[in-house]
Amino acid sequence: MADKNHKIHLHEEKETLLITLYAKALDNRLKHPILHDQKAEEILGMIDYDFEKLKDFGNEIMVARAKQFDVWLQKFLKTNPNATVLNLGCGLDTRISRIHPPSTVRWFDIDYPEVIEIRKKFFSNQPGYEMVPSSVTDPGWLENIPDNNPVMIIAEGMLEYLTETEVKTLLNRLTDHFSNGQIAFDVMNTFAVHAGKKNLHETTGAEHKWAVDHIGDSDKLNPDMKRMANVSVMGTKYIRKLPLKSRLLFRFMYFIPNFRNMMRLLLYKF
């Protein structure tokens, strides 16, 4: 086992990157993992952090979410092998090592400068892959991203930490910059935000600022975006791969509207 020689000192929404990393690493330890994310488990083993305190953050839901986004991205790259990929608020996400995109793809992982500094301990820029140190709400970073190819934009577990105005501004900047592509992101309802508020704040100091109770509200944020998919994370086929106890729990929750709509995965084209 690798030495835990990397200490992480992050706070608020930046610290939440460890929640998703932990979820994917735990999944890899299962007999039948959904993501098969060996890289996530390797990174976890090198970080000096009390991951035990992150055990109650719906890890299995995060894994199902990541798998659905992976599948949407893979489908997009099959028909657009020269695409640009933007992974917004990437944290320590290992998607590029799961997808193995063709060399013709240009991939950009974007996050706060202090997060990218940590990410550089585990990843390095190379032809076709670049880490961009910037808040996604900063208007400057997008100017350096090529706009001549179709783009797939993924915002996994990120937009909830922005205000609705910030989300709207970001989405419009993205569709103004690129001529065509797809955008995948998740939304949480008010019930989910309130249910997890105390635990999230006490553990990381972070706060969810944007909730979506009616998908039509998300549709209205950008007139250029047309919704292609709206999937309850509890209704994805990947939930069926979880251990029996978890499958039964999520199946039960799916039939209760507040739970079914706790997190929905949306895919738009523009």
PDB file of C-alpha atoms in Angstrom:
ATOM      1  CA  MET A   1       0.000   0.000   0.000  1.00  0.00           C
ATOM      2  CA  ALA A   2       1.235   3.474  -0.871  1.00  0.00           C
ATOM      3  CA  ASP A   3       2.315   5.821   1.894  1.00  0.00           C
ATOM      4  CA  LYS A   4      -0.290   8.373   2.929  1.00  0.00           C
ATOM      5  CA  ASN A   5       2.075  11.236   2.254  1.00  0.00           C
ATOM      6  CA  HIS A   6      -0.340  13.855   0.927  1.00  0.00           C
ATOM      7  CA  LYS A   7      -2.191  15.964   3.458  1.00  0.00           C
ATOM      8  CA  ILE A   8      -5.289  17.784   2.250  1.00  0.00           C
ATOM      9  CA  HIS A   9      -6.180  21.157   3.749  1.00  0.00           C
ATOM     10  CA  LEU A  10      -9.307  22.351   1.991  1.00  0.00           C
ATOM     11  CA  HIS A  11     -12.525  23.866   3.263  1.00  0.00           C
ATOM     12  CA  GLU A  12     -16.139  24.365   2.219  1.00  0.00           C
ATOM     13  CA  GLU A  13     -17.045  23.248  -1.321  1.00  0.00           C
ATOM     14  CA  LYS A  14     -13.401  22.527  -2.142  1.00  0.00           C
ATOM     15  CA  GLU A  15     -13.248  19.842   0.553  1.00  0.00           C
ATOM     16  CA  THR A  16     -16.269  18.053  -0.911  1.00  0.00           C
ATOM     17  CA  LEU A  17     -14.040  16.702  -3.694  1.00  0.00           C
ATOM     18  CA  LEU A  18     -12.949  14.111  -1.142  1.00  0.00           C
ATOM     19  CA  ILE A  19     -16.537  12.871  -0.771  1.00  0.00           C
ATOM     20  CA  THR A  20     -16.778  11.832  -4.416  1.00  0.00           C
ATOM     21  CA  LEU A  21     -13.251  10.413  -4.440  1.00  0.00           C
ATOM     22  CA  TYR A  22     -14.078   8.288  -1.396  1.00  0.00           C
ATOM     23  CA  ALA A  23     -17.309   7.046  -2.976  1.00  0.00           C
ATOM     24  CA  LYS A  24     -15.535   5.867  -6.120  1.00  0.00           C
ATOM     25  CA  ALA A  25     -12.730   4.236  -4.170  1.00  0.00           C
ATOM     26  CA  LEU A  26     -15.207   2.331  -1.998  1.00  0.00           C
ATOM     27  CA  ASP A  27     -17.043   1.156  -5.098  1.00  0.00           C
ATOM     28  CA  ASN A  28     -13.814  -0.277  -6.469  1.00  0.00           C
ATOM     29  CA  ARG A  29     -13.510  -2.481  -3.396  1.00  0.00           C
ATOM     30  CA  LEU A  30     -16.826  -4.205  -4.021  1.00  0.00           C
ATOM     31  CA  LYS A  31     -17.034  -7.652  -5.566  1.00  0.00           C
ATOM     32  CA  HIS A  32     -18.961  -6.174  -8.504  1.00  0.00           C
ATOM     33  CA  PRO A  33     -17.967  -2.504  -8.794  1.00  0.00           C
ATOM     34  CA  ILE A  34     -19.899  -0.128 -11.021  1.00  0.00           C
ATOM     35  CA  LEU A  35     -17.035   2.144 -12.036  1.00  0.00           C
ATOM     36  CA  HIS A  36     -13.973  -0.124 -11.690  1.00  0.00           C
ATOM     37  CA  ASP A  37     -12.097   3.017 -10.670  1.00  0.00           C
ATOM     38  CA  GLN A  38      -8.700   1.708  -9.629  1.00  0.00           C
ATOM     39  CA  LYS A  39      -7.164   5.160  -9.979  1.00  0.00           C
ATOM     40  CA  ALA A  40      -9.549   6.611  -7.367  1.00  0.00           C
ATOM     41  CA  GLU A  41      -8.586   3.929  -4.888  1.00  0.00           C
ATOM     42  CA  GLU A  42      -4.881   4.496  -5.568  1.00  0.00           C
ATOM     43  CA  ILE A  43      -5.232   8.238  -4.930  1.00  0.00           C
ATOM     44  CA  LEU A  44      -7.248   7.616  -1.774  1.00  0.00           C
ATOM     45  CA  GLY A  45      -4.456   5.429  -0.456  1.00  0.00           C
ATOM     46  CA  MET A  46      -1.965   8.282  -0.807  1.00  0.00           C
ATOM     47  CA  ILE A  47      -3.979  10.906   1.073  1.00  0.00           C
ATOM     48  CA  ASP A  48      -3.692  11.548   4.799  1.00  0.00           C
ATOM     49  CA  TYR A  49      -7.287  12.362   5.732  1.00  0.00           C
ATOM     50  CA  ASP A  50     -10.045  11.026   7.989  1.00  0.00           C
ATOM     51  CA  PHE A  51     -12.246   9.567   5.293  1.00  0.00           C
ATOM     52  CA  GLU A  52     -14.373   7.751   7.852  1.00  0.00           C
ATOM     53  CA  LYS A  53     -16.275  10.982   8.497  1.00  0.00           C
ATOM     54  CA  LEU A  54     -17.491  10.915   4.886  1.00  0.00           C
ATOM     55  CA  LYS A  55     -19.272   7.567   5.109  1.00  0.00           C
ATOM     56  CA  ASP A  56     -22.806   9.012   5.349  1.00  0.00           C
ATOM     57  CA  PHE A  57     -22.934  11.099   2.181  1.00  0.00           C
ATOM     58  CA  GLY A  58     -24.793   8.744  -0.135  1.00  0.00           C
ATOM     59  CA  ASN A  59     -21.699   7.220  -1.674  1.00  0.00           C
ATOM     60  CA  GLU A  60     -23.615   4.737  -3.816  1.00  0.00           C
ATOM     61  CA  ILE A  61     -25.733   7.493  -5.351  1.00  0.00           C
ATOM     62  CA  MET A  62     -22.574   9.358  -6.326  1.00  0.00           C
ATOM     63  CA  VAL A  63     -21.199   6.274  -8.027  1.00  0.00           C
ATOM     64  CA  ALA A  64     -24.411   5.783 -10.025  1.00  0.00           C
ATOM     65  CA  ARG A  65     -24.304   9.464 -11.011  1.00  0.00           C
ATOM     66  CA  ALA A  66     -20.703   9.174 -12.201  1.00  0.00           C
ATOM     67  CA  LYS A  67     -21.508   6.065 -14.232  1.00  0.00           C
ATOM     68  CA  GLN A  68     -24.404   7.737 -16.014  1.00  0.00           C
ATOM     69  CA  PHE A  69     -22.219  10.724 -16.915  1.00  0.00           C
ATOM     70  CA  ASP A  70     -19.497   8.352 -18.132  1.00  0.00           C
ATOM     71  CA  VAL A  71     -21.980   6.613 -20.418  1.00  0.00           C
ATOM     72  CA  TRP A  72     -23.284   9.893 -21.849  1.00  0.00           C
ATOM     73  CA  LEU A  73     -19.738  11.051 -22.472  1.00  0.00           C
ATOM     74  CA  GLN A  74     -18.703   7.792 -24.132  1.00  0.00           C
ATOM     75  CA  LYS A  75     -21.710   7.953 -26.432  1.00  0.00           C
ATOM     76  CA  PHE A  76     -20.860  11.543 -27.366  1.00  0.00           C
ATOM     77  CA  LEU A  77     -17.226  10.700 -28.124  1.00  0.00           C
ATOM     78  CA  LYS A  78     -18.247   7.825 -30.389  1.00  0.00           C
ATOM     79  CA  THR A  79     -19.941  10.244 -32.741  1.00  0.00           C
ATOM     80  CA  ASN A  80     -17.568  13.159 -32.065  1.00  0.00           C
ATOM     81  CA  PRO A  81     -14.034  11.709 -31.878  1.00  0.00           C
ATOM     82  CA  ASN A  82     -12.502  15.183 -32.296  1.00  0.00           C
ATOM     83  CA  ALA A  83     -14.499  16.655 -29.403  1.00  0.00           C
ATOM     84  CA  THR A  84     -13.464  18.976 -26.635  1.00  0.00           C
ATOM     85  CA  VAL A  85     -14.331  17.808 -23.109  1.00  0.00           C
ATOM     86  CA  LEU A  86     -14.772  20.183 -20.187  1.00  0.00           C
ATOM     87  CA  ASN A  87     -14.896  18.653 -16.707  1.00  0.00           C
ATOM     88  CA  LEU A  88     -16.072  21.530 -14.508  1.00  0.00           C
ATOM     89  CA  GLY A  89     -15.179  21.494 -10.817  1.00  0.00           C
ATOM     90  CA  CYS A  90     -13.108  18.373 -11.450  1.00  0.00           C
ATOM     91  CA  GLY A  91     -11.610  18.014  -7.967  1.00  0.00           C
ATOM     92  CA  LEU A  92      -9.722  14.714  -7.930  1.00  0.00           C
ATOM     93  CA  ASP A  93     -12.085  13.143 -10.420  1.00  0.00           C
ATOM     94  CA  THR A  94     -10.543  10.252 -12.338  1.00  0.00           C
ATOM     95  CA  ARG A  95     -12.955  10.232 -15.269  1.00  0.00           C
ATOM     96  CA  ILE A  96     -10.247  10.589 -17.893  1.00  0.00           C
ATOM     97  CA  SER A  97      -8.593   7.382 -16.656  1.00  0.00           C
ATOM     98  CA  ARG A  98     -11.952   5.568 -16.842  1.00  0.00           C
ATOM     99  CA  ILE A  99     -12.906   6.859 -20.294  1.00  0.00           C
ATOM    100  CA  HIS A 100      -9.513   6.599 -22.029  1.00  0.00           C
ATOM    101  CA  PRO A 101     -10.507   9.127 -24.719  1.00  0.00           C
ATOM    102  CA  PRO A 102      -8.945   8.900 -28.195  1.00  0.00           C
ATOM    103  CA  SER A 103      -5.876  11.038 -28.835  1.00  0.00           C
ATOM    104  CA  THR A 104      -7.975  13.314 -31.020  1.00  0.00           C
ATOM    105  CA  VAL A 105      -9.942  14.570 -27.988  1.00  0.00           C
ATOM    106  CA  ARG A 106      -8.888  17.709 -26.125  1.00  0.00           C
ATOM    107  CA  TRP A 107      -9.772  17.367 -22.443  1.00  0.00           C
ATOM    108  CA  PHE A 108      -9.773  20.161 -19.863  1.00  0.00           C
ATOM    109  CA  ASP A 109     -10.216  19.663 -16.117  1.00  0.00           C
ATOM    110  CA  ILE A 110     -11.154  22.945 -14.418  1.00  0.00           C
ATOM    111  CA  ASP A 111     -11.162  23.788 -10.706  1.00  0.00           C
ATOM    112  CA  TYR A 112      -9.921  26.322  -8.150  1.00  0.00           C
ATOM    113  CA  PRO A 113      -6.148  26.972  -8.270  1.00  0.00           C
ATOM    114  CA  GLU A 114      -5.607  25.392  -4.845  1.00  0.00           C
ATOM    115  CA  VAL A 115      -7.495  22.279  -5.965  1.00  0.00           C
ATOM    116  CA  ILE A 116      -5.473  21.999  -9.178  1.00  0.00           C
ATOM    117  CA  GLU A 117      -2.262  22.242  -7.128  1.00  0.00           C
ATOM    118  CA  ILE A 118      -3.383  19.134  -5.246  1.00  0.00           C
ATOM    119  CA  ARG A 119      -4.506  17.454  -8.445  1.00  0.00           C
ATOM    120  CA  LYS A 120      -1.031  17.915  -9.924  1.00  0.00           C
ATOM    121  CA  LYS A 121       0.280  15.476  -7.324  1.00  0.00           C
ATOM    122  CA  PHE A 122      -1.655  12.730  -9.094  1.00  0.00           C
ATOM    123  CA  PHE A 123      -2.058  13.951 -12.687  1.00  0.00           C
ATOM    124  CA  SER A 124       0.079  15.914 -15.123  1.00  0.00           C
ATOM    125  CA  ASN A 125      -0.662  17.974 -18.204  1.00  0.00           C
ATOM    126  CA  GLN A 126       0.114  16.171 -21.448  1.00  0.00           C
ATOM    127  CA  PRO A 127      -0.831  16.443 -25.124  1.00  0.00           C
ATOM    128  CA  GLY A 128      -4.624  16.474 -25.267  1.00  0.00           C
ATOM    129  CA  TYR A 129      -5.059  16.935 -21.527  1.00  0.00           C
ATOM    130  CA  GLU A 130      -4.795  20.139 -19.520  1.00  0.00           C
ATOM    131  CA  MET A 131      -5.691  21.196 -15.991  1.00  0.00           C
ATOM    132  CA  VAL A 132      -7.056  24.737 -15.746  1.00  0.00           C
ATOM    133  CA  PRO A 133      -6.628  26.505 -12.376  1.00  0.00           C
ATOM    134  CA  SER A 134      -9.664  28.753 -12.077  1.00  0.00           C
ATOM    135  CA  SER A 135     -13.049  29.088 -10.468  1.00  0.00           C
ATOM    136  CA  VAL A 136     -15.621  28.166 -13.101  1.00  0.00           C
ATOM    137  CA  THR A 137     -17.406  31.462 -12.368  1.00  0.00           C
ATOM    138  CA  ASP A 138     -14.333  33.462 -13.386  1.00  0.00           C
ATOM    139  CA  PRO A 139     -15.010  34.675 -16.941  1.00  0.00           C
ATOM    140  CA  GLY A 140     -11.346  34.576 -17.969  1.00  0.00           C
ATOM    141  CA  TRP A 141     -10.545  30.856 -18.190  1.00  0.00           C
ATOM    142  CA  LEU A 142     -12.953  30.083 -21.029  1.00  0.00           C
ATOM    143  CA  GLU A 143     -11.156  32.460 -23.405  1.00  0.00           C
ATOM    144  CA  ASN A 144      -8.251  30.004 -23.644  1.00  0.00           C
ATOM    145  CA  ILE A 145     -10.387  26.969 -24.498  1.00  0.00           C
ATOM    146  CA  PRO A 146     -10.589  26.184 -28.253  1.00  0.00           C
ATOM    147  CA  ASP A 147     -14.092  26.567 -29.619  1.00  0.00           C
ATOM    148  CA  ASN A 148     -13.731  24.938 -33.034  1.00  0.00           C
ATOM    149  CA  ASN A 149     -15.027  21.437 -32.169  1.00  0.00           C
ATOM    150  CA  PRO A 150     -18.173  19.985 -30.593  1.00  0.00           C
ATOM    151  CA  VAL A 151     -17.952  20.061 -26.812  1.00  0.00           C
ATOM    152  CA  MET A 152     -19.130  17.783 -24.024  1.00  0.00           C
ATOM    153  CA  ILE A 153     -19.400  19.626 -20.720  1.00  0.00           C
ATOM    154  CA  ILE A 154     -19.812  17.761 -17.439  1.00  0.00           C
ATOM    155  CA  ALA A 155     -20.542  19.402 -14.100  1.00  0.00           C
ATOM    156  CA  GLU A 156     -20.719  16.545 -11.615  1.00  0.00           C
ATOM    157  CA  GLY A 157     -21.857  17.503  -8.122  1.00  0.00           C
ATOM    158  CA  MET A 158     -20.837  21.114  -8.679  1.00  0.00           C
ATOM    159  CA  LEU A 159     -23.627  23.452  -9.723  1.00  0.00           C
ATOM    160  CA  GLU A 160     -25.434  22.969  -6.406  1.00  0.00           C
ATOM    161  CA  TYR A 161     -22.719  25.071  -4.769  1.00  0.00           C
ATOM    162  CA  LEU A 162     -23.476  28.052  -7.021  1.00  0.00           C
ATOM    163  CA  THR A 163     -26.425  30.406  -6.854  1.00  0.00           C
ATOM    164  CA  GLU A 164     -29.077  30.151  -9.547  1.00  0.00           C
ATOM    165  CA  THR A 165     -27.822  33.421 -11.039  1.00  0.00           C
ATOM    166  CA  GLU A 166     -24.267  32.051 -11.188  1.00  0.00           C
ATOM    167  CA  VAL A 167     -25.514  28.848 -12.827  1.00  0.00           C
ATOM    168  CA  LYS A 168     -27.472  30.803 -15.430  1.00  0.00           C
ATOM    169  CA  THR A 169     -24.504  33.058 -16.195  1.00  0.00           C
ATOM    170  CA  LEU A 170     -22.148  30.091 -16.525  1.00  0.00           C
ATOM    171  CA  LEU A 171     -24.454  28.110 -18.816  1.00  0.00           C
ATOM    172  CA  ASN A 172     -24.973  31.104 -21.085  1.00  0.00           C
ATOM    173  CA  ARG A 173     -21.237  31.816 -21.264  1.00  0.00           C
ATOM    174  CA  LEU A 174     -20.619  28.209 -22.270  1.00  0.00           C
ATOM    175  CA  THR A 175     -23.205  28.151 -25.037  1.00  0.00           C
ATOM    176  CA  ASP A 176     -21.998  31.536 -26.289  1.00  0.00           C
ATOM    177  CA  HIS A 177     -18.415  30.268 -26.492  1.00  0.00           C
ATOM    178  CA  PHE A 178     -19.076  26.932 -28.223  1.00  0.00           C
ATOM    179  CA  SER A 179     -21.163  26.535 -31.370  1.00  0.00           C
ATOM    180  CA  ASN A 180     -22.619  23.130 -30.424  1.00  0.00           C
ATOM    181  CA  GLY A 181     -22.360  20.320 -27.947  1.00  0.00           C
ATOM    182  CA  GLN A 182     -23.935  18.766 -24.872  1.00  0.00           C
ATOM    183  CA  ILE A 183     -24.023  19.635 -21.172  1.00  0.00           C
ATOM    184  CA  ALA A 184     -24.595  17.099 -18.386  1.00  0.00           C
ATOM    185  CA  PHE A 185     -25.164  18.060 -14.757  1.00  0.00           C
ATOM    186  CA  ASP A 186     -27.106  17.025 -11.685  1.00  0.00           C
ATOM    187  CA  VAL A 187     -29.683  18.944  -9.689  1.00  0.00           C
ATOM    188  CA  MET A 188     -30.981  18.417  -6.174  1.00  0.00           C
ATOM    189  CA  ASN A 189     -34.442  19.289  -4.880  1.00  0.00           C
ATOM    190  CA  THR A 190     -35.175  21.387  -1.800  1.00  0.00           C
ATOM    191  CA  PHE A 191     -35.912  18.269   0.237  1.00  0.00           C
ATOM    192  CA  ALA A 192     -32.431  16.872  -0.474  1.00  0.00           C
ATOM    193  CA  VAL A 193     -30.687  20.177   0.238  1.00  0.00           C
ATOM    194  CA  HIS A 194     -32.406  20.545   3.622  1.00  0.00           C
ATOM    195  CA  ALA A 195     -31.901  16.872   4.521  1.00  0.00           C
ATOM    196  CA  GLY A 196     -28.144  17.037   4.004  1.00  0.00           C
ATOM    197  CA  LYS A 197     -27.531  20.624   5.115  1.00  0.00           C
ATOM    198  CA  LYS A 198     -26.406  19.967   8.690  1.00  0.00           C
ATOM    199  CA  ASN A 199     -24.096  17.045   7.917  1.00  0.00           C
ATOM    200  CA  LEU A 200     -22.514  18.831   4.948  1.00  0.00           C
ATOM    201  CA  HIS A 201     -21.879  22.017   6.919  1.00  0.00           C
ATOM    202  CA  GLU A 202     -20.520  20.275  10.017  1.00  0.00           C
ATOM    203  CA  THR A 203     -18.195  18.056   7.978  1.00  0.00           C
ATOM    204  CA  THR A 204     -16.865  20.483   5.380  1.00  0.00           C
ATOM    205  CA  GLY A 205     -18.420  23.899   5.990  1.00  0.00           C
ATOM    206  CA  ALA A 206     -19.943  23.776   2.504  1.00  0.00           C
ATOM    207  CA  GLU A 207     -23.463  24.819   1.599  1.00  0.00           C
ATOM    208  CA  HIS A 208     -25.742  23.929  -1.286  1.00  0.00           C
ATOM    209  CA  LYS A 209     -27.115  27.165  -2.743  1.00  0.00           C
ATOM    210  CA  TRP A 210     -29.188  25.991  -5.710  1.00  0.00           C
ATOM    211  CA  ALA A 211     -32.140  23.623  -5.587  1.00  0.00           C
ATOM    212  CA  VAL A 212     -34.435  22.570  -8.428  1.00  0.00           C
ATOM    213  CA  ASP A 213     -37.888  21.261  -7.606  1.00  0.00           C
ATOM    214  CA  HIS A 214     -39.318  21.616 -11.112  1.00  0.00           C
ATOM    215  CA  ILE A 215     -37.146  20.633 -14.068  1.00  0.00           C
ATOM    216  CA  GLY A 216     -38.857  23.300 -16.134  1.00  0.00           C
ATOM    217  CA  ASP A 217     -37.012  25.869 -14.026  1.00  0.00           C
ATOM    218  CA  SER A 218     -33.716  24.388 -15.149  1.00  0.00           C
ATOM    219  CA  ASP A 219     -34.903  24.341 -18.773  1.00  0.00           C
ATOM    220  CA  LYS A 220     -35.545  28.094 -18.640  1.00  0.00           C
ATOM    221  CA  LEU A 221     -32.008  29.036 -17.616  1.00  0.00           C
ATOM    222  CA  ASN A 222     -30.733  29.015 -21.179  1.00  0.00           C
ATOM    223  CA  PRO A 223     -32.969  29.206 -24.287  1.00  0.00           C
ATOM    224  CA  ASP A 224     -30.251  27.608 -26.424  1.00  0.00           C
ATOM    225  CA  MET A 225     -30.248  24.409 -24.346  1.00  0.00           C
ATOM    226  CA  LYS A 226     -32.729  21.645 -25.195  1.00  0.00           C
ATOM    227  CA  ARG A 227     -33.155  18.840 -22.681  1.00  0.00           C
ATOM    228  CA  MET A 228     -32.355  15.337 -23.936  1.00  0.00           C
ATOM    229  CA  ALA A 229     -32.633  13.373 -20.682  1.00  0.00           C
ATOM    230  CA  ASN A 230     -33.971  13.677 -17.151  1.00  0.00           C
ATOM    231  CA  VAL A 231     -33.020  10.683 -15.011  1.00  0.00           C
ATOM    232  CA  SER A 232     -33.611  10.131 -11.309  1.00  0.00           C
ATOM    233  CA  VAL A 233     -30.332   8.819  -9.953  1.00  0.00           C
ATOM    234  CA  MET A 234     -32.344   6.248  -8.010  1.00  0.00           C
ATOM    235  CA  GLY A 235     -33.934   5.062 -11.233  1.00  0.00           C
ATOM    236  CA  THR A 236     -30.756   4.449 -13.204  1.00  0.00           C
ATOM    237  CA  LYS A 237     -30.031   0.908 -14.266  1.00  0.00           C
ATOM    238  CA  TYR A 238     -26.701   1.119 -12.438  1.00  0.00           C
ATOM    239  CA  ILE A 239     -28.492   1.006  -9.092  1.00  0.00           C
ATOM    240  CA  ARG A 240     -29.300  -2.615  -9.977  1.00  0.00           C
ATOM    241  CA  LYS A 241     -25.624  -3.463  -9.651  1.00  0.00           C
ATOM    242  CA  LEU A 242     -25.473  -2.458  -5.981  1.00  0.00           C
ATOM    243  CA  PRO A 243     -25.597  -4.978  -3.122  1.00  0.00           C
ATOM    244  CA  LEU A 244     -29.088  -6.345  -2.434  1.00  0.00           C
ATOM    245  CA  LYS A 245     -29.741  -4.244   0.667  1.00  0.00           C
ATOM    246  CA  SER A 246     -28.986  -1.036  -1.194  1.00  0.00           C
ATOM    247  CA  ARG A 247     -31.014  -2.068  -4.240  1.00  0.00           C
ATOM    248  CA  LEU A 248     -34.082  -2.707  -2.109  1.00  0.00           C
ATOM    249  CA  LEU A 249     -33.666   0.597  -0.276  1.00  0.00           C
ATOM    250  CA  PHE A 250     -33.370   2.647  -3.465  1.00  0.00           C
ATOM    251  CA  ARG A 251     -36.237   0.783  -5.096  1.00  0.00           C
ATOM    252  CA  PHE A 252     -38.445   1.699  -2.142  1.00  0.00           C
ATOM    253  CA  MET A 253     -37.281   5.330  -2.162  1.00  0.00           C
ATOM    254  CA  TYR A 254     -37.913   5.661  -5.884  1.00  0.00           C
ATOM    255  CA  PHE A 255     -41.666   5.382  -5.332  1.00  0.00           C
ATOM    256  CA  ILE A 256     -41.709   8.352  -2.932  1.00  0.00           C
ATOM    257  CA  PRO A 257     -41.586  11.611  -4.949  1.00  0.00           C
ATOM    258  CA  ASN A 258     -39.407  13.589  -2.517  1.00  0.00           C
ATOM    259  CA  PHE A 259     -36.809  10.823  -2.532  1.00  0.00           C
ATOM    260  CA  ARG A 260     -37.122  10.001  -6.227  1.00  0.00           C
ATOM    261  CA  ASN A 261     -36.400  13.608  -7.106  1.00  0.00           C
ATOM    262  CA  MET A 262     -33.624  14.159  -4.569  1.00  0.00           C
ATOM    263  CA  MET A 263     -31.089  14.088  -7.366  1.00  0.00           C
ATOM    264  CA  ARG A 264     -31.785  14.131 -11.068  1.00  0.00           C
ATOM    265  CA  LEU A 265     -29.283  13.824 -13.875  1.00  0.00           C
ATOM    266  CA  LEU A 266     -29.900  16.126 -16.798  1.00  0.00           C
ATOM    267  CA  LEU A 267     -28.479  16.100 -20.312  1.00  0.00           C
ATOM    268  CA  TYR A 268     -28.918  19.029 -22.686  1.00  0.00           C
ATOM    269  CA  LYS A 269     -27.836  19.750 -26.236  1.00  0.00           C
ATOM    270  CA  PHE A 270     -27.246  23.132 -27.816  1.00  0.00           C
TER     271      PHE A 270
END
